[in-house]
Short mmCIF file of C-alpha atoms in Angstrom, two decimals:
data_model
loop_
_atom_site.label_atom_id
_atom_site.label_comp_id
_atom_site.label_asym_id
_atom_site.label_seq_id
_atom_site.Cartn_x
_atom_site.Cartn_y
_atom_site.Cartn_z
CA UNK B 22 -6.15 3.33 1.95
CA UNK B 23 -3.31 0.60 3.24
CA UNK B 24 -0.36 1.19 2.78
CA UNK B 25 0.05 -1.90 0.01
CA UNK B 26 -0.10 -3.02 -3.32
CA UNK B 27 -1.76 -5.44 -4.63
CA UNK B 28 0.20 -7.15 -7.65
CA UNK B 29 2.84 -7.40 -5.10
CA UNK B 30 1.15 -8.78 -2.57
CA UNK B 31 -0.96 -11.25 -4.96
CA UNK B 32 3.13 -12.00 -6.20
CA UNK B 33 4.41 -12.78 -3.14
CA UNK B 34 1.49 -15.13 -2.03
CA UNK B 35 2.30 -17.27 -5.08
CA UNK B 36 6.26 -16.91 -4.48
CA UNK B 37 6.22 -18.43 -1.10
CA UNK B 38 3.46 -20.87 -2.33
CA UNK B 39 5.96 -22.31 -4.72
CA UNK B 40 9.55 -21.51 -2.73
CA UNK B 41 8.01 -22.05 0.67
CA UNK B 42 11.57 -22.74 2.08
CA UNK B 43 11.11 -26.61 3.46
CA UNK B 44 13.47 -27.43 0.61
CA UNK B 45 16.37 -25.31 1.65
CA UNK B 46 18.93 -26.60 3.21
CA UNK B 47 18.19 -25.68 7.23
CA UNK B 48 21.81 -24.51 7.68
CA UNK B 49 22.09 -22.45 5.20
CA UNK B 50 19.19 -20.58 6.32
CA UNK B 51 20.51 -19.93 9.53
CA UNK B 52 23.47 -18.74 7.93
CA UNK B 53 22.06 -16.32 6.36
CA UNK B 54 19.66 -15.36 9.57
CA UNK B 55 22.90 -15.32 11.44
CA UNK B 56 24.33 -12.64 9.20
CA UNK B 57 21.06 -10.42 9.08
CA UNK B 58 21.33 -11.06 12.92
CA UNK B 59 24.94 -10.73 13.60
CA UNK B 60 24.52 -7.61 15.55
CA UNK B 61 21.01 -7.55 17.06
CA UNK B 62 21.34 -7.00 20.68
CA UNK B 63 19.88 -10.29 22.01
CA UNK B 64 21.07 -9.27 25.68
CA UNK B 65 17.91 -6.96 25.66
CA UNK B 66 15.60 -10.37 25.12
CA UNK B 67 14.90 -13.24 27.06
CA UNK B 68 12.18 -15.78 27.08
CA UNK B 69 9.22 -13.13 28.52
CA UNK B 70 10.29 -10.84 25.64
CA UNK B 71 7.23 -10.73 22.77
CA UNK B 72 7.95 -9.12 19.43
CA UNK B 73 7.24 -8.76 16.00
CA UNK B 74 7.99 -10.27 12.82
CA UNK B 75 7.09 -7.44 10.13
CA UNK B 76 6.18 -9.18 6.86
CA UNK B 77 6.77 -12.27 7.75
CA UNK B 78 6.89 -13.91 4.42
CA UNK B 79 7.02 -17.51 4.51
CA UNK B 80 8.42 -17.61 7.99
CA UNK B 81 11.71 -18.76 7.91
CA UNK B 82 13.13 -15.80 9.86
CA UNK B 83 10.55 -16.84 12.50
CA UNK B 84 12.01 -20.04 12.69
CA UNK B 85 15.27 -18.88 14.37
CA UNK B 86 13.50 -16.09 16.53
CA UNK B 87 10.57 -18.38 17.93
CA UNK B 88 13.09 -20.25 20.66
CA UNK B 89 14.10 -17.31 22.14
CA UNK B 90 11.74 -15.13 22.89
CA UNK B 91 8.10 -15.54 24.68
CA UNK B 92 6.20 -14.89 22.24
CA UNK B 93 6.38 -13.58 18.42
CA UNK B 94 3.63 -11.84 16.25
CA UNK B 95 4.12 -12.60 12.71
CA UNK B 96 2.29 -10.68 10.10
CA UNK B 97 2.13 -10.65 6.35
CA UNK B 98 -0.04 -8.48 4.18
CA UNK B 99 -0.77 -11.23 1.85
CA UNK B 100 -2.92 -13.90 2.67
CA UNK B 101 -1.09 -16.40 0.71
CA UNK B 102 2.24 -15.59 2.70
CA UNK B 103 0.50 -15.63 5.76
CA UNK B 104 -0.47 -19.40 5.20
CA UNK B 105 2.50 -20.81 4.26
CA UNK B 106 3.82 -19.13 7.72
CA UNK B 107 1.28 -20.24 9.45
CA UNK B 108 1.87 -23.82 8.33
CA UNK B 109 5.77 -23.60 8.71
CA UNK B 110 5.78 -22.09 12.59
CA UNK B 111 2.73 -24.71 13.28
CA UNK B 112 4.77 -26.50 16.26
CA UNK B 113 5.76 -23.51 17.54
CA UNK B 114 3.11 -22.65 20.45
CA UNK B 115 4.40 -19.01 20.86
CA UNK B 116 3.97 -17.67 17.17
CA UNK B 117 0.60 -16.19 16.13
CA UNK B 118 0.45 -15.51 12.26
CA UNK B 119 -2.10 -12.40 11.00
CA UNK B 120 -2.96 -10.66 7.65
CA UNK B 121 -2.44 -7.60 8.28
CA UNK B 122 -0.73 -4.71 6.77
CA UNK B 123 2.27 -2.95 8.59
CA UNK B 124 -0.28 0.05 9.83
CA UNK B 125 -2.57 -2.84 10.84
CA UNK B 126 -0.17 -5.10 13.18
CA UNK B 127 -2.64 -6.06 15.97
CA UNK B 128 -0.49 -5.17 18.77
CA UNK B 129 -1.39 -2.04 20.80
CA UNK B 130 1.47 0.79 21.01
CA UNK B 131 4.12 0.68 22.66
CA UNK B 132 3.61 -2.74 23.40
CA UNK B 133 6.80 -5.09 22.17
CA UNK B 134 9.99 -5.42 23.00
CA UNK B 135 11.80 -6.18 19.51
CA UNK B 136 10.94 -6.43 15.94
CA UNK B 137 12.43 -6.58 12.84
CA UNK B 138 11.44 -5.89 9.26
CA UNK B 139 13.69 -7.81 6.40
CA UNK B 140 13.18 -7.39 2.97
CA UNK B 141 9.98 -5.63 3.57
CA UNK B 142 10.01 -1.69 3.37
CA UNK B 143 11.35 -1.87 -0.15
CA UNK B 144 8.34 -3.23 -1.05
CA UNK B 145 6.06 -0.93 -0.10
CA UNK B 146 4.35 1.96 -1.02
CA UNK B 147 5.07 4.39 1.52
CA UNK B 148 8.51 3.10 3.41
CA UNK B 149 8.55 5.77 5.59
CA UNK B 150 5.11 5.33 6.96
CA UNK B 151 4.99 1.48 7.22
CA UNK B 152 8.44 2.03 9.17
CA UNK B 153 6.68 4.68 11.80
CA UNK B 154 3.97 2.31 11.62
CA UNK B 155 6.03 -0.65 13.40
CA UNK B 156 8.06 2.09 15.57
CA UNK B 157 4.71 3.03 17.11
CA UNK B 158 4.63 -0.49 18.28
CA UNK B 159 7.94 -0.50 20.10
CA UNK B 160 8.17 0.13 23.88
CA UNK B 161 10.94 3.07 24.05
CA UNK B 162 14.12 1.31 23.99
CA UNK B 163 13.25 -1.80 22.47
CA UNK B 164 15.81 -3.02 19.27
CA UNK B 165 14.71 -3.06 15.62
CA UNK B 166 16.43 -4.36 12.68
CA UNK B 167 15.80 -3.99 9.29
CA UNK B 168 16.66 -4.80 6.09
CA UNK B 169 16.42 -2.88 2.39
CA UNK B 170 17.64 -3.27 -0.70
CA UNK B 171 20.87 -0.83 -1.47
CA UNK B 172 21.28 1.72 -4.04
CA UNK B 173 24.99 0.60 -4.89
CA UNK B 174 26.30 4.05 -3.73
CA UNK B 175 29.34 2.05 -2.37
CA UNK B 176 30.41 -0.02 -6.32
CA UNK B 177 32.19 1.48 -9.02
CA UNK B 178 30.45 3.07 -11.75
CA UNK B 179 30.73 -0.29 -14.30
CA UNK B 180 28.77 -1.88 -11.46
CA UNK B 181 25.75 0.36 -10.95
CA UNK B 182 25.87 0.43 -15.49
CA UNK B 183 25.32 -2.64 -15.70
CA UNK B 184 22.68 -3.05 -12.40
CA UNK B 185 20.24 -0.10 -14.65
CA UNK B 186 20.61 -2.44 -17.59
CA UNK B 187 19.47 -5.47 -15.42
CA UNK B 188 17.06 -3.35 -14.20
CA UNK B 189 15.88 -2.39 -17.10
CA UNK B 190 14.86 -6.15 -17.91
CA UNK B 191 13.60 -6.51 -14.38
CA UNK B 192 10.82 -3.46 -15.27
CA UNK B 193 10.02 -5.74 -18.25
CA UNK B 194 9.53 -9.25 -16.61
CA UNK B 195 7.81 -7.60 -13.66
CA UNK B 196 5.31 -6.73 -15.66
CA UNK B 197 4.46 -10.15 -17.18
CA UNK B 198 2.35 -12.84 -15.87
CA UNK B 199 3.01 -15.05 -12.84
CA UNK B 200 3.95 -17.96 -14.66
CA UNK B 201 5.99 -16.26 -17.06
CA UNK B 202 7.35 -14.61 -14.94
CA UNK B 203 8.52 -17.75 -12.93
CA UNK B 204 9.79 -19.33 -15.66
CA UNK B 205 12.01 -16.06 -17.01
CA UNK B 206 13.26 -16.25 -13.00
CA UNK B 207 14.21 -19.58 -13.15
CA UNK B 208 16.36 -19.50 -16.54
CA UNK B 209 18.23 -16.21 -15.29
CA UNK B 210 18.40 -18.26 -12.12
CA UNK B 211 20.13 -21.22 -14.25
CA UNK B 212 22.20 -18.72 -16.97
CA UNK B 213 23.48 -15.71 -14.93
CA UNK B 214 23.06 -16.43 -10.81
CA UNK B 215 24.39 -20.02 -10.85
CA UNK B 216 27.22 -19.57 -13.13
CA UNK B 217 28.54 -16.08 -11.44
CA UNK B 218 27.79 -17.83 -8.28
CA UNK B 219 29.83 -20.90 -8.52
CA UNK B 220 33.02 -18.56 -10.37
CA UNK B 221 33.21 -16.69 -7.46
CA UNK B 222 33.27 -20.07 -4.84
CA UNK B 223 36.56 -21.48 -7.42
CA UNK B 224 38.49 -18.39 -7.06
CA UNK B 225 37.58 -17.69 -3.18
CA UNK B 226 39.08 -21.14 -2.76
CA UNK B 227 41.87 -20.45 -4.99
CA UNK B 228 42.87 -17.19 -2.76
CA UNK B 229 41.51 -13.90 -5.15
CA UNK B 230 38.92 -11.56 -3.74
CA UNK B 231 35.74 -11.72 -5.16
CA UNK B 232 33.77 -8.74 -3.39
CA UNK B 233 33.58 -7.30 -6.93
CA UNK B 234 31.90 -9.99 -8.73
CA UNK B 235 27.92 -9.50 -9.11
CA UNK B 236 26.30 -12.34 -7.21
CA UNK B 237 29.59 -13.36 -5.55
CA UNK B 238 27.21 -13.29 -2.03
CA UNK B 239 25.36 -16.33 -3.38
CA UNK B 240 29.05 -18.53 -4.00
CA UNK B 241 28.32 -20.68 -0.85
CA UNK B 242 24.48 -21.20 -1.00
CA UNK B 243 22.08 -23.20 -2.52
CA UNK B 244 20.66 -23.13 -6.01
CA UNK B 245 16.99 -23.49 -4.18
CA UNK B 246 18.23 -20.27 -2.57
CA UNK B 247 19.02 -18.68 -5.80
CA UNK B 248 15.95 -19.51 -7.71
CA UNK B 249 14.18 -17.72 -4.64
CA UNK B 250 15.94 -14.93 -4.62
CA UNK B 251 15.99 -14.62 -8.45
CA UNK B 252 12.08 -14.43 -8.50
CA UNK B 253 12.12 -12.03 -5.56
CA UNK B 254 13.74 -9.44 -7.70
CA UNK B 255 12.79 -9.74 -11.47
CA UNK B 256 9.03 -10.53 -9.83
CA UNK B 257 8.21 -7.28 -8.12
CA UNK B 258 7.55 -4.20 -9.94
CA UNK B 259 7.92 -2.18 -7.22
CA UNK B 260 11.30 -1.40 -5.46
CA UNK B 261 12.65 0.97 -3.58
CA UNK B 262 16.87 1.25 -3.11
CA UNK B 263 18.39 3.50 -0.54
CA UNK B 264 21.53 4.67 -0.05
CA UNK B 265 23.41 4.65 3.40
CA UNK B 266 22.58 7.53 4.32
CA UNK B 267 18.64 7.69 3.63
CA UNK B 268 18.05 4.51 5.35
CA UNK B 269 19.91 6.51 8.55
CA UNK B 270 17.86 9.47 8.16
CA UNK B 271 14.53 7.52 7.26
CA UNK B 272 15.23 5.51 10.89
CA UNK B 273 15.87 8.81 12.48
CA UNK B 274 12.99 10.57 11.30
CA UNK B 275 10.92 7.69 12.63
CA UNK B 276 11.89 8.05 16.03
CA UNK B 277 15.04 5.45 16.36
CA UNK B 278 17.97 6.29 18.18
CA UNK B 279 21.48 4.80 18.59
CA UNK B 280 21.30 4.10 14.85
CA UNK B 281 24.05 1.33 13.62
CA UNK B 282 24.19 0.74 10.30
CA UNK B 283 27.18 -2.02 9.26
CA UNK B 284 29.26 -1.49 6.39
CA UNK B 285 29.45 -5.58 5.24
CA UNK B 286 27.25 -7.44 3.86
CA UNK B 287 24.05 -7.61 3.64
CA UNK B 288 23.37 -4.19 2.10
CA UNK B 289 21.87 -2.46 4.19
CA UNK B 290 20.94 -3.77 7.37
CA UNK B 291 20.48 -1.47 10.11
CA UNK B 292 19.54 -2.10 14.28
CA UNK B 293 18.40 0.86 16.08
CA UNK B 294 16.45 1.60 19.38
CA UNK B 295 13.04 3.32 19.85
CA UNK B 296 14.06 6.88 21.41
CA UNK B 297 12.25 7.59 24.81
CA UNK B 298 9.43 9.54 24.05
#
């Protein structure tokens, strides 16, 4: 049986159906790619280099990544995703868009020279094999990044309180309908994300740190951004968190080496190496 499931696939087909990214502002999405990106070791890739874009989503990672490399193998286990890709990365010759799940990737072993996985493994089933899964891919040596939700092991305790109460409603709107769903999104989007947001921009400006305010990493970007990310996570029933550590140990076990994980923003982001066999 794949390693997927279904109402989050079938969620994520209609998400980037809806949010397909043309609307958002172009530099702010290489602002955030540049901070997911801030350490990958592009030194290791040039413009013979082919890798792989693991869960793919609506392709605006691939966007940034296309350029550089010679070619890049985008896949998405839903097939709704994997159109909205495909029509994003059109005029770009060396991207081929797949449905495929993670075990799936059509793209023999040992075969690319980079990947990266963002926003992905916390999404499925069995994080640990759909990470091996795209590790068994890698030539030894070859850079992957990735990037999974936190479990707030590095807030005060008010903090992580009042993330199980949110979480609490996100159990409750997951569960709902697509449209409702949507909708519930969107007014949290307008009531709690915008308004924490924009707080946190006045008092940057005004010279107090903000680290500790929730949502204070969405005070420069767009509200097209929010209302994405908002659906992302009351949408999805299923979530995994991890703390520092486990996402170290869950790279280790699957055969990475020279393991960085940074301690800023985004939580948690990690680039590692495939270990020589």
């Amino acid at each position: 049986m794949a390693n997927v499931d279904p109402k989050t696939i079938h969620g994520f087909g209609l998400q980037w159906r809806d949010f397909n990214q043309v609307d958002a502002p172009s530099s702010e999405l290489e602002k955030i790619f540049d901070k997911y990106f801030d350490q990958f070791p592009w030194k290791l890739i040039d413009q013979n280099s082919i890798g792989l874009d693991a869960g793919c989503g609506s392709g605006r990672w691939a966007m940034f990544v296309a350029p550089r490399v010679g070619k890049l193998v985008c896949v998405d286990a839903s097939p709704g995703a994997a159109a909205v890709a495909q029509e994003r990365l059109r005029s770009f010759t060396n991207c081929e868009v797949h449905v495929s799940a993670l075990e799936d990737t059509p793209m023999a072993d040992n075969s690319l020279d980079f990947a990266y996985c963002l926003g992905v493994l916390h999404y499925v089933p069995d994080p640990e094999a759909a990470l091996a899964a795209i590790v068994r891919k890698l030539k030894p040596g070859a850079p992957l990044l990735v990037y999974v939700y936190y479990a707030l092991e590095n807030r005060p305790i008010w903090f992580r309180s009042a993330w199980r109460a949110v979480d609490l409603v996100r159990r409750g709107i997951a569960r709902t309908p697509y449209r409702l769903r949507r909708w519930l999104s969107e007014v949290i989007a307008i009531l709690v994300y915008l308004p924490l947001a924009r707080i946190s921009n006045v008092l940057e400006r005004l010279g107090f740190g903000v680290d500790g305010i929730p949502l204070c990493a969405y005070r420069d970007r767009s509200f097209y951004t929010m209302r994405t990310d908002c659906l992302d996570r009351f949408g999805n029933h299923l979530e995994h968190r991890f703390t520092r550590q486990q996402l170290f140990d869950l790279l280790k076990d699957c055969g990475l080496s020279d393991i960085t994980i940074p301690e800023d923003e985004p939580y948690w982001r990690a680039i590692a190496l495939r270990a020589a066999s």
